[in-house]
C-alpha atoms as a printed R data frame, in Angstrom:
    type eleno elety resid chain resno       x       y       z
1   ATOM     1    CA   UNK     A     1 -14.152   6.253  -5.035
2   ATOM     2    CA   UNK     A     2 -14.166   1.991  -5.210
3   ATOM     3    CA   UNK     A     3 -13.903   0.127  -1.892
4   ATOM     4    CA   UNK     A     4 -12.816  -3.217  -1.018
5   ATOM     5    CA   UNK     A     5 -14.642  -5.310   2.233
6   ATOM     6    CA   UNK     A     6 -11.499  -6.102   4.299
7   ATOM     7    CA   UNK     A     7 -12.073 -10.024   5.327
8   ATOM     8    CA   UNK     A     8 -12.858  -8.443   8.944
9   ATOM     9    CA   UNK     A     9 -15.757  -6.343   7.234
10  ATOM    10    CA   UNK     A    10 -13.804  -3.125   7.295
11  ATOM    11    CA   UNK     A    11 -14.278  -1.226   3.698
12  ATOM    12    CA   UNK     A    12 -10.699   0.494   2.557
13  ATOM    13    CA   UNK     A    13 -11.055   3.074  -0.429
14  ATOM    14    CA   UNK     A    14  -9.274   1.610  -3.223
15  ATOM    15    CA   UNK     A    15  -7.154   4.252  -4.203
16  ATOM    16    CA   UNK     A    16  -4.414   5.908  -1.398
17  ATOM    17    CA   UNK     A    17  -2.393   8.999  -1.016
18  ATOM    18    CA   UNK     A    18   1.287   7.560  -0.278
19  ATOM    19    CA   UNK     A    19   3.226  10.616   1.562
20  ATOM    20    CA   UNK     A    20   6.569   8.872   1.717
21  ATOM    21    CA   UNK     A    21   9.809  11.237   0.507
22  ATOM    22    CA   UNK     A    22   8.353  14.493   0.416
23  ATOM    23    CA   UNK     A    23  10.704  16.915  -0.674
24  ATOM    24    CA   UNK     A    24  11.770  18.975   2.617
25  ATOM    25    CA   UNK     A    25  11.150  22.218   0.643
26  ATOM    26    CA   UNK     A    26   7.362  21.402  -0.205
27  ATOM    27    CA   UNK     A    27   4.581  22.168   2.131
28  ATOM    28    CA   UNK     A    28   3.692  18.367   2.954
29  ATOM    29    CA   UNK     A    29   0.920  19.767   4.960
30  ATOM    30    CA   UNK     A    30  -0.568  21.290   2.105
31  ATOM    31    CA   UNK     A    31  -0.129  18.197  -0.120
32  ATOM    32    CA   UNK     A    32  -2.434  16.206   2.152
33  ATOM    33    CA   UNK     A    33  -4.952  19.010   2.261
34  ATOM    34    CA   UNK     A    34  -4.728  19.102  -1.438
35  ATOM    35    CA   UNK     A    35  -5.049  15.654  -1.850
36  ATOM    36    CA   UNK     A    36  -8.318  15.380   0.180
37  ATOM    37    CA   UNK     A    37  -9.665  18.261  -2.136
38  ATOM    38    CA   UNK     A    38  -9.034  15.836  -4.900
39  ATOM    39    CA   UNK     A    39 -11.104  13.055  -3.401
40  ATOM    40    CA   UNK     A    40  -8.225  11.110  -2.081
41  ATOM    41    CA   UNK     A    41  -9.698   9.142   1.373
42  ATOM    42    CA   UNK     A    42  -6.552   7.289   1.193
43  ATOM    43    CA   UNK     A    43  -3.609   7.655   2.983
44  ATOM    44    CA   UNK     A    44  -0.595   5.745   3.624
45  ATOM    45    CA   UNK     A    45   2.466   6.383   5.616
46  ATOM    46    CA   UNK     A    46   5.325   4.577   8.119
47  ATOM    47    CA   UNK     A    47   7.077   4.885  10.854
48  ATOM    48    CA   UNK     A    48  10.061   5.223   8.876
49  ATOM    49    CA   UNK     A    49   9.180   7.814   6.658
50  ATOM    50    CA   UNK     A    50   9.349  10.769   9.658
51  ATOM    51    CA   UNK     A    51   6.439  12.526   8.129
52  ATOM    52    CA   UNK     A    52   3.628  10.565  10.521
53  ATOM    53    CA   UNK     A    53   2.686  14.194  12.362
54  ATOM    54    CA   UNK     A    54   2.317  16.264   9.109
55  ATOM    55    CA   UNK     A    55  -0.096  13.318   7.707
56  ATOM    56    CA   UNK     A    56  -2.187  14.229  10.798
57  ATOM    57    CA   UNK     A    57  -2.370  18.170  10.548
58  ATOM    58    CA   UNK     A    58  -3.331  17.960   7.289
59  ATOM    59    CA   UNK     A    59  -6.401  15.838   8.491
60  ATOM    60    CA   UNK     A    60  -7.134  17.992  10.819
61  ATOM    61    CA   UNK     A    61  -6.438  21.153   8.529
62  ATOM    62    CA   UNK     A    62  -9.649  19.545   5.907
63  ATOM    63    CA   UNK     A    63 -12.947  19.824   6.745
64  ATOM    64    CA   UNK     A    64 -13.707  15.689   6.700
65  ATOM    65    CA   UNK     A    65 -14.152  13.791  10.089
66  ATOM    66    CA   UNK     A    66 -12.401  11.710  11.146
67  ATOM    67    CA   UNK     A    67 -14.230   8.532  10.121
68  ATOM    68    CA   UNK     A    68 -14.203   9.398   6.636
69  ATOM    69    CA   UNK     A    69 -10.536   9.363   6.304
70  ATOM    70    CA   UNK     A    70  -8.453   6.238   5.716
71  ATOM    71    CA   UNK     A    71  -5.036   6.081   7.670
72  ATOM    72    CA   UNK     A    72  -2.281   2.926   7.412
73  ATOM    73    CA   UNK     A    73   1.305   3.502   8.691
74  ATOM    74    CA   UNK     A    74   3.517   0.772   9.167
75  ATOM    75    CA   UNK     A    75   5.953  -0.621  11.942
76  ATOM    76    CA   UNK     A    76   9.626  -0.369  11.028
77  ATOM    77    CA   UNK     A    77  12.660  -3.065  11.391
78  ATOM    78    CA   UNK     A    78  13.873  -1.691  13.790
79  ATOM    79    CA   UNK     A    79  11.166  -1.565  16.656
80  ATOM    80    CA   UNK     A    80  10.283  -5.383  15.352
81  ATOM    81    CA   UNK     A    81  13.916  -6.068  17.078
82  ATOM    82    CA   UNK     A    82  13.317  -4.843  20.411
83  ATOM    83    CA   UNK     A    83  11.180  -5.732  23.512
84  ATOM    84    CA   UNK     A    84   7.596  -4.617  23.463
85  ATOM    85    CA   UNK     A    85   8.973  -2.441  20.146
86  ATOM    86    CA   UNK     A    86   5.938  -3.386  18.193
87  ATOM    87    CA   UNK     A    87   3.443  -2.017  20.852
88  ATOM    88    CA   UNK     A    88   5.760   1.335  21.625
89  ATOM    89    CA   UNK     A    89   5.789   2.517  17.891
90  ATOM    90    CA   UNK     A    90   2.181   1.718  17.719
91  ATOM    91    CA   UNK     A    91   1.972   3.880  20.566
92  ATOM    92    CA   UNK     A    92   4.554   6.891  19.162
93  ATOM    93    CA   UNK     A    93   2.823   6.506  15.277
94  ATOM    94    CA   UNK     A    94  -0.849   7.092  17.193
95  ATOM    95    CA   UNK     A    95   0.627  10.118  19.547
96  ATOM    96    CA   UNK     A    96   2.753  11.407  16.369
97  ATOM    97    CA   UNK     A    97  -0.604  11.448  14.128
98  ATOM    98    CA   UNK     A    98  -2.757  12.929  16.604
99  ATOM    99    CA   UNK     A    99  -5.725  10.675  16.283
100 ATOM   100    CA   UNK     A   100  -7.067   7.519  18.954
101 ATOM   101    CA   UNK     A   101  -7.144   4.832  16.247
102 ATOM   102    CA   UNK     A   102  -5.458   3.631  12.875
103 ATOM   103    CA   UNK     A   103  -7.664   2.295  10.402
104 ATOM   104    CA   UNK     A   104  -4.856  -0.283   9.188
105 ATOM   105    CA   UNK     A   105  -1.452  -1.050  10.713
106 ATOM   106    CA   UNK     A   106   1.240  -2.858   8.555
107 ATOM   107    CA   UNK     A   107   4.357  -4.792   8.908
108 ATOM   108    CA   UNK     A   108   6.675  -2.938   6.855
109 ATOM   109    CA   UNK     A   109   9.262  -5.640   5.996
110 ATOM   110    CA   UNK     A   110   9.617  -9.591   6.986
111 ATOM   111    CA   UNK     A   111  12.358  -9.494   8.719
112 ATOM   112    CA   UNK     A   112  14.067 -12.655   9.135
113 ATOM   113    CA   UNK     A   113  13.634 -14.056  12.990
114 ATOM   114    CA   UNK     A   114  11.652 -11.448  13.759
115 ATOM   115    CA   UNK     A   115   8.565 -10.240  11.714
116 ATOM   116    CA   UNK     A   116   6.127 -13.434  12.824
117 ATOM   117    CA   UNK     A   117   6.090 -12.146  16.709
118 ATOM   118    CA   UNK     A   118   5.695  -8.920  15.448
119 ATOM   119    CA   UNK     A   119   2.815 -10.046  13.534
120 ATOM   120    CA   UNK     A   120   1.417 -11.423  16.950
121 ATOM   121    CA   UNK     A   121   1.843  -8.136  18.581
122 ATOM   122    CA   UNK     A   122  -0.406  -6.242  15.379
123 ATOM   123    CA   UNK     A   123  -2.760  -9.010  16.751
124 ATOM   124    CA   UNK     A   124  -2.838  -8.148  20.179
125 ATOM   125    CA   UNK     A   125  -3.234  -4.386  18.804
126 ATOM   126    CA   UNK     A   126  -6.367  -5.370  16.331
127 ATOM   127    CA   UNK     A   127  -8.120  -6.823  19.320
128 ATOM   128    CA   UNK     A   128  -7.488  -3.929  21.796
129 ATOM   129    CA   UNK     A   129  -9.558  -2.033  19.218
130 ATOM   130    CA   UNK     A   130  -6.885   1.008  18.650
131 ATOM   131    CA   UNK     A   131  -6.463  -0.447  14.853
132 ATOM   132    CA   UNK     A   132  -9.409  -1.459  12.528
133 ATOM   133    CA   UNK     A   133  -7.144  -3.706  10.690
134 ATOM   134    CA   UNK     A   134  -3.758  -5.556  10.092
135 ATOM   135    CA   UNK     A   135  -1.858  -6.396   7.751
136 ATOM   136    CA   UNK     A   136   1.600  -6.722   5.897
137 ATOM   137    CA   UNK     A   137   4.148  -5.709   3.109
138 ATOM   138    CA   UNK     A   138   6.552  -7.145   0.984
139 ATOM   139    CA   UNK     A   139   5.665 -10.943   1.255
140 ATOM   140    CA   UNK     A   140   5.565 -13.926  -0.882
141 ATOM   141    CA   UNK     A   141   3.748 -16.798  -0.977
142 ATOM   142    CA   UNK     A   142   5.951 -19.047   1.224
143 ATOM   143    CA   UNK     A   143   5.755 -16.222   3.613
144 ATOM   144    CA   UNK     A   144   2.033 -16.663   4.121
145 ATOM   145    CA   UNK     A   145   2.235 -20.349   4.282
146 ATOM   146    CA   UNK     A   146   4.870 -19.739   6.998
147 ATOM   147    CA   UNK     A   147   2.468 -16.602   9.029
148 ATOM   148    CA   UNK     A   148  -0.462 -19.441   8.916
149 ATOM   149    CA   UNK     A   149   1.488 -21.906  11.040
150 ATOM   150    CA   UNK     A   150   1.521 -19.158  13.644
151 ATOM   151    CA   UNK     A   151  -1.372 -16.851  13.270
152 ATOM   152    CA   UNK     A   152  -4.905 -16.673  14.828
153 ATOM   153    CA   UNK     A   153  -6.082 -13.320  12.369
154 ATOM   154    CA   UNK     A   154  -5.129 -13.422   8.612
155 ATOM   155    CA   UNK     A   155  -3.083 -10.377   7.311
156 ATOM   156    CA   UNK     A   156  -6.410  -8.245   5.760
157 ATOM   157    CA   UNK     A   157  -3.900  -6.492   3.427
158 ATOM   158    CA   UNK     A   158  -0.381  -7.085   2.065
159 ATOM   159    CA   UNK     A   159   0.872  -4.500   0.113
160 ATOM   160    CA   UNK     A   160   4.083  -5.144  -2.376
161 ATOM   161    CA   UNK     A   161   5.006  -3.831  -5.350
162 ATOM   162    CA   UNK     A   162   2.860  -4.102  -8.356
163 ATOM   163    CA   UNK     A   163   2.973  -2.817 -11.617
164 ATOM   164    CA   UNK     A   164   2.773  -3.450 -15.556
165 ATOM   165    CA   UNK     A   165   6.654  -4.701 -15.454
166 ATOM   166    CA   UNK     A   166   6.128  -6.495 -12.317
167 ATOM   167    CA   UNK     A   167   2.643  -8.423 -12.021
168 ATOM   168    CA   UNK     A   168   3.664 -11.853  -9.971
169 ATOM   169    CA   UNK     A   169   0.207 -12.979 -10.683
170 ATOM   170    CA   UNK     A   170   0.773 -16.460  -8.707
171 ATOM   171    CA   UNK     A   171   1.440 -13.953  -5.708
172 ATOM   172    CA   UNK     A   172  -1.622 -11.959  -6.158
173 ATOM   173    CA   UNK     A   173  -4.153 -14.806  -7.435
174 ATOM   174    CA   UNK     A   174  -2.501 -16.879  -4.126
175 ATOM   175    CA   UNK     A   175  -3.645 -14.349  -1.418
176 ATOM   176    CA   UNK     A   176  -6.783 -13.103  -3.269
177 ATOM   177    CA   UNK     A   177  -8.051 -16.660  -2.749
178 ATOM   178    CA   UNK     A   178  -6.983 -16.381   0.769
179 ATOM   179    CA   UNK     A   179  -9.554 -12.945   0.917
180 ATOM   180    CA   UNK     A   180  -6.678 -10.742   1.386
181 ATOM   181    CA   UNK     A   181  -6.186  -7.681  -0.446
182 ATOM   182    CA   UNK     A   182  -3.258  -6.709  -2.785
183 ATOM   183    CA   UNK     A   183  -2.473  -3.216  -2.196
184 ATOM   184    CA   UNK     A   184  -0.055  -1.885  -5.060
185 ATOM   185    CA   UNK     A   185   3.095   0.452  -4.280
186 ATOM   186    CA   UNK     A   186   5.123   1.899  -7.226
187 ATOM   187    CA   UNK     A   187   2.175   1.467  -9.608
188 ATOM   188    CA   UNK     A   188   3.354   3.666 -12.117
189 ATOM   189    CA   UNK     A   189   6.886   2.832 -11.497
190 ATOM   190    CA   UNK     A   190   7.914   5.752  -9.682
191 ATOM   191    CA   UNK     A   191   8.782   7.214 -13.281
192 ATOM   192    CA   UNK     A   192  11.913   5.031 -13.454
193 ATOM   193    CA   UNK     A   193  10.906   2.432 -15.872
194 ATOM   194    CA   UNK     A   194   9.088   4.226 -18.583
195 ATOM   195    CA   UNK     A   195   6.027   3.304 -17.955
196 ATOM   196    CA   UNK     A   196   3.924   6.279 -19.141
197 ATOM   197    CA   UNK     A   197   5.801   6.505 -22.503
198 ATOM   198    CA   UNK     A   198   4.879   2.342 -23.596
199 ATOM   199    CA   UNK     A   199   3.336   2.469 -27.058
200 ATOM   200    CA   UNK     A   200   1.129  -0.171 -25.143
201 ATOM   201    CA   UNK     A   201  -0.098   1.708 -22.713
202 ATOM   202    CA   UNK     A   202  -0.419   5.077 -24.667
203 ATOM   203    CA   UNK     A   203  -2.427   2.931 -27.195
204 ATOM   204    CA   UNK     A   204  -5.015   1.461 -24.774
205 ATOM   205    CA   UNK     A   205  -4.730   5.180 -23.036
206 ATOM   206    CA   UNK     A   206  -5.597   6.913 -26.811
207 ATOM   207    CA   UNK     A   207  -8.515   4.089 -26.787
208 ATOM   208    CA   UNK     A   208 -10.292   4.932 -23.383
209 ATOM   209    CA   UNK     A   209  -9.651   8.828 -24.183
210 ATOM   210    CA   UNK     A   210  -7.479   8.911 -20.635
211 ATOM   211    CA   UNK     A   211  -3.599   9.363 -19.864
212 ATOM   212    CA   UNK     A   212  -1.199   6.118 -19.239
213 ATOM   213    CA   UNK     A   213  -1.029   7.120 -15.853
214 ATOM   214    CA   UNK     A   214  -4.968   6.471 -15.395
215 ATOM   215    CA   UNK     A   215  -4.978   3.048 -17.618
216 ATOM   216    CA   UNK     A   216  -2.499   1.728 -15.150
217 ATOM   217    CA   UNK     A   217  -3.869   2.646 -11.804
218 ATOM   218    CA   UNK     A   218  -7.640   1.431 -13.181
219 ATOM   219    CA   UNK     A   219  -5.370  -1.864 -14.626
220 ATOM   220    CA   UNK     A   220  -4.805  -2.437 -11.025
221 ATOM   221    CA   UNK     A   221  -8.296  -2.221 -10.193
222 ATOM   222    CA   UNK     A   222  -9.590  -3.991 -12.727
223 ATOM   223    CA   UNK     A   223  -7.478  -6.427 -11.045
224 ATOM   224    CA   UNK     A   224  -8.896  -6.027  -7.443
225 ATOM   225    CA   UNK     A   225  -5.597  -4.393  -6.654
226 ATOM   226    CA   UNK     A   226  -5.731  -1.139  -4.295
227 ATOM   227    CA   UNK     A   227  -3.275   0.930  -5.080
228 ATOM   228    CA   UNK     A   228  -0.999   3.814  -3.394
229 ATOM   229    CA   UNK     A   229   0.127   6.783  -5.503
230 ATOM   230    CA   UNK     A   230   2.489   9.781  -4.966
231 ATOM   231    CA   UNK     A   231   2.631  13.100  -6.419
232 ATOM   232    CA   UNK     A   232   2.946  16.879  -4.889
233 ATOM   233    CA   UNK     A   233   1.153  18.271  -7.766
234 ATOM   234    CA   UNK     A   234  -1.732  19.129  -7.728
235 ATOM   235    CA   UNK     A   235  -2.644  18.216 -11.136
236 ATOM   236    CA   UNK     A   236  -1.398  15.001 -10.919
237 ATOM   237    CA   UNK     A   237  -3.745  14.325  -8.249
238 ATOM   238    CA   UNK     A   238  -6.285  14.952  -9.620
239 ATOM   239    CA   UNK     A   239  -5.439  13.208 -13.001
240 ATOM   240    CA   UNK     A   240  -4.654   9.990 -10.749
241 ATOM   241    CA   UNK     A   241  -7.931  10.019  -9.163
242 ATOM   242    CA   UNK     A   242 -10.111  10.318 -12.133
243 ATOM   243    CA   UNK     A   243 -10.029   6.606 -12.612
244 ATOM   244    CA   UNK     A   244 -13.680   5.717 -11.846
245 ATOM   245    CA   UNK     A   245 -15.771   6.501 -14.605
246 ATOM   246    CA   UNK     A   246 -14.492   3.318 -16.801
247 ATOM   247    CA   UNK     A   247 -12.928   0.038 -17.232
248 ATOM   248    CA   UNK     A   248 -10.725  -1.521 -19.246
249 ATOM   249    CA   UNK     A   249 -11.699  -4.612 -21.261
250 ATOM   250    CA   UNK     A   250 -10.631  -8.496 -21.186
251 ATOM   251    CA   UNK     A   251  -8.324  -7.680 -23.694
252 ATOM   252    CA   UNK     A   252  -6.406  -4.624 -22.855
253 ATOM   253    CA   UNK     A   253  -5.603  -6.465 -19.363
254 ATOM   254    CA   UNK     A   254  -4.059  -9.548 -20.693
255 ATOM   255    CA   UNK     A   255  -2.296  -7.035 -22.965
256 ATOM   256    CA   UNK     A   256  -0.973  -4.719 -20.243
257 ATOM   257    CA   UNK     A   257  -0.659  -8.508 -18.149
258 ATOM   258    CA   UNK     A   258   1.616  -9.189 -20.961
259 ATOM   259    CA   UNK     A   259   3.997  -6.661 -20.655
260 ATOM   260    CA   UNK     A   260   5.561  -8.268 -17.368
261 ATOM   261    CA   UNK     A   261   9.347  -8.526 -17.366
262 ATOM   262    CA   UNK     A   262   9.778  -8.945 -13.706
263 ATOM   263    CA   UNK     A   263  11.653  -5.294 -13.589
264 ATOM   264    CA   UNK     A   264  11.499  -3.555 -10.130
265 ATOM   265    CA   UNK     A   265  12.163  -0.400  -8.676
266 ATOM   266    CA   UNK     A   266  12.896  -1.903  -4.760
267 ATOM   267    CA   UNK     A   267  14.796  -5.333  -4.298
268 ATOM   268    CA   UNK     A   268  13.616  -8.181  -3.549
269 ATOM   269    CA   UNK     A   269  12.130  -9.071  -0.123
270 ATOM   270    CA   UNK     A   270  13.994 -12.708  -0.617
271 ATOM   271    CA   UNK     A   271  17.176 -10.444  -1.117
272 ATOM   272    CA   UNK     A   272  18.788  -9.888   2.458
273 ATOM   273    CA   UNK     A   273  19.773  -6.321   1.546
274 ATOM   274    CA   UNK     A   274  16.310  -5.370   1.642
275 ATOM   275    CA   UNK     A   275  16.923  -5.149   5.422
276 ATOM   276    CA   UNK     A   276  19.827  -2.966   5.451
277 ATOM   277    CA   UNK     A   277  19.925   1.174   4.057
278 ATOM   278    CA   UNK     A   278  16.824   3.222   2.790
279 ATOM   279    CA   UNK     A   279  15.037   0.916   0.795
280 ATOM   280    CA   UNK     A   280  11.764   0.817   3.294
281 ATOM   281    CA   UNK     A   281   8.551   1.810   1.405
C-alpha cells in the first residue's frame, strides 16, 4: 500500500474500499472482511448510504486494530440544513460505526447557503479530536477560493470524480498546490463508459503485463490521486489492489491524460439537481 501525508501530518492509504450501493442480497459484512484480506486499509462510506453499521462489524469481524484501518464517511444535505445537524450526524455516523473516532470526515455535497457553516462545524469536530481529518467532495475551484474567505483549517481532502474521460486537471493541479489531496470516485467509470474495453488503455495494459482496470487506478496514482473503488467480488479486489509493484511512464500518462472528453457518470456539482434525488456519492 502507497500513502499520502495529509497537510495536518495524518498519512491516508492511497487506495480505499468504497461500500456505497451494496446489493441488499450480498453479505456487505463479508465484503469488508474480504476486502481487508485483500490488503484494502481503505474505507469509505456516508451518512447517506445506510450501510455506516455494517462498515463497522466488518472491522471488528478482521483481525486488524483499530489504528490500522482507515475510515471516512461523509455528512449528508440534509443534516447540513438543520440546527446543530452537522454535529448530531457526526454523533449518529460514530455510534452507527461502533468506533470513538473517524479518521476523515467529509462534506458530501456544497450545498448552496449552507455547506460553508457546515464546513465550520467539521472544524469544531477536527479540534475536539473525535476526527483525524476534514475534508470535502464535489468542489471546484471557485469553491475553494470561496471556503478560504471563511475557513481557519484547509479541507485535507476533496474527493470528486476523476477518471480517464474526466481529468479537470486545472481542478486537481489547483488544490494539489494548495497541499490538498484529490481523492478519485468512479475511477473506472463505474463500468458505464467503457473504460476497460479502450484500445488505449488495453494497449498500455498489454505493455505493463496488467488489466485496464489496474493501469487506471495506478494512472491515478501516478497522478498523486487517491482513489476509491467498488466491487463485491472477490477477485476484483484483489485485481484492484495489485497496483503497487509498477508505474506507468511520462508517456502513457499524457496518453491516458489525452483521452479526456469531459464525460461523467454523476452531474455536475455547478448543476442544481445535484442537490435533489439519489445522486449522493
Amino acid at each position: 500500500m502507497e500513502y499520502f501525508k495529509l497537510h495536518n501530518g495524518v498519512e491516508m492509504p492511497m487506495l480505499g474500499m468504497g461500500i456505497s450501493q451494496i446489493p441488499s442480497d450480498t453479505d456487505g459484512v463479508g465484503v469488508v472482511v474480504n476486502a481487508i484480506n485483500a490488503g484494502f486499509r481503505h474505507f469509505d462510506t456516508a451518512e447517506y448510504y445506510g450501510n455506516e453499521d455494517m462498515l463497522g462489524e466488518g472491522i471488528r469481524k478482521s483481525s486488524l486494530p483499530r489504528q490500522d484501518i482507515f475510515v471516512t464517511t461523509k455528512v449528508h444535505n440534509q443534516a447540513q440544513t438543520r440546527p446543530n445537524g452537522v454535529q448530531e450526524a457526526f454523533e449518529a455516523s460514530l455510534d452507527k460505526l461502533g468506533l470513538d473516532y473517524i479518521d476523515l470526515y467529509l462534506v458530501h455535497w456544497p450545498l448552496p447557503g449552507y455547506w460553508i457553516e457546515a464546513y465550520k462545524k467539521l472544524e469544531e469536530i477536527y479540534r475536539s479530536g473525535k476526527t483525524r481529518a476534514i475534508g470535502v467532495c464535489n468542489l471546484k475551484i471557485h469553491h475553494l477560493q470561496e471556503l478560504e474567505k471563511y475557513c481557519e483549517i484547509l479541507p485535507m481532502v476533496n474527493q470528486y470524480e476523476h477518471h480517464p474521460y474526466l481529468t479537470q486537471p486545472e481542478i486537481r493541479e489547483y488544490y494539489q498546490q494548495k497541499g490538498i489531496l484529490i481523492t478519485a470516485y468512479c475511477p473506472l467509470g463505474r463500468g458505464r463508459l467503457g473504460l476497460m474495453d479502450n484500445p488505449t488503455i488495453a494497449e498500455i495494459a498489454r505493455k505493463h503485463g496488467k488489466t485496464p482496470a489496474q493501469v487506471i487506478l495506478r494512472w491515478n496514482m501516478d497522478l498523486g490521486v487517491s482513489a476509491i473503488t467498488k466491487t463485491v467480488t472477490p477477485s476484483r479486489m484483489a485485481e484492484n489492489f495489485n497496483i503497487f509493484d509498477f508505474n506507468l511512464d511520462k508517456t502513457d500518462i499524457e496518453t491516458i491524460n489525452a483521452l479526456n472528453n469531459n464525460t461523467r457518470v454523476i452531474r455536475d456539482p455547478d448543476d442544481p439537481e445535484s442537490y435533489t434525488g439519489s445522486v449522493h456519492l
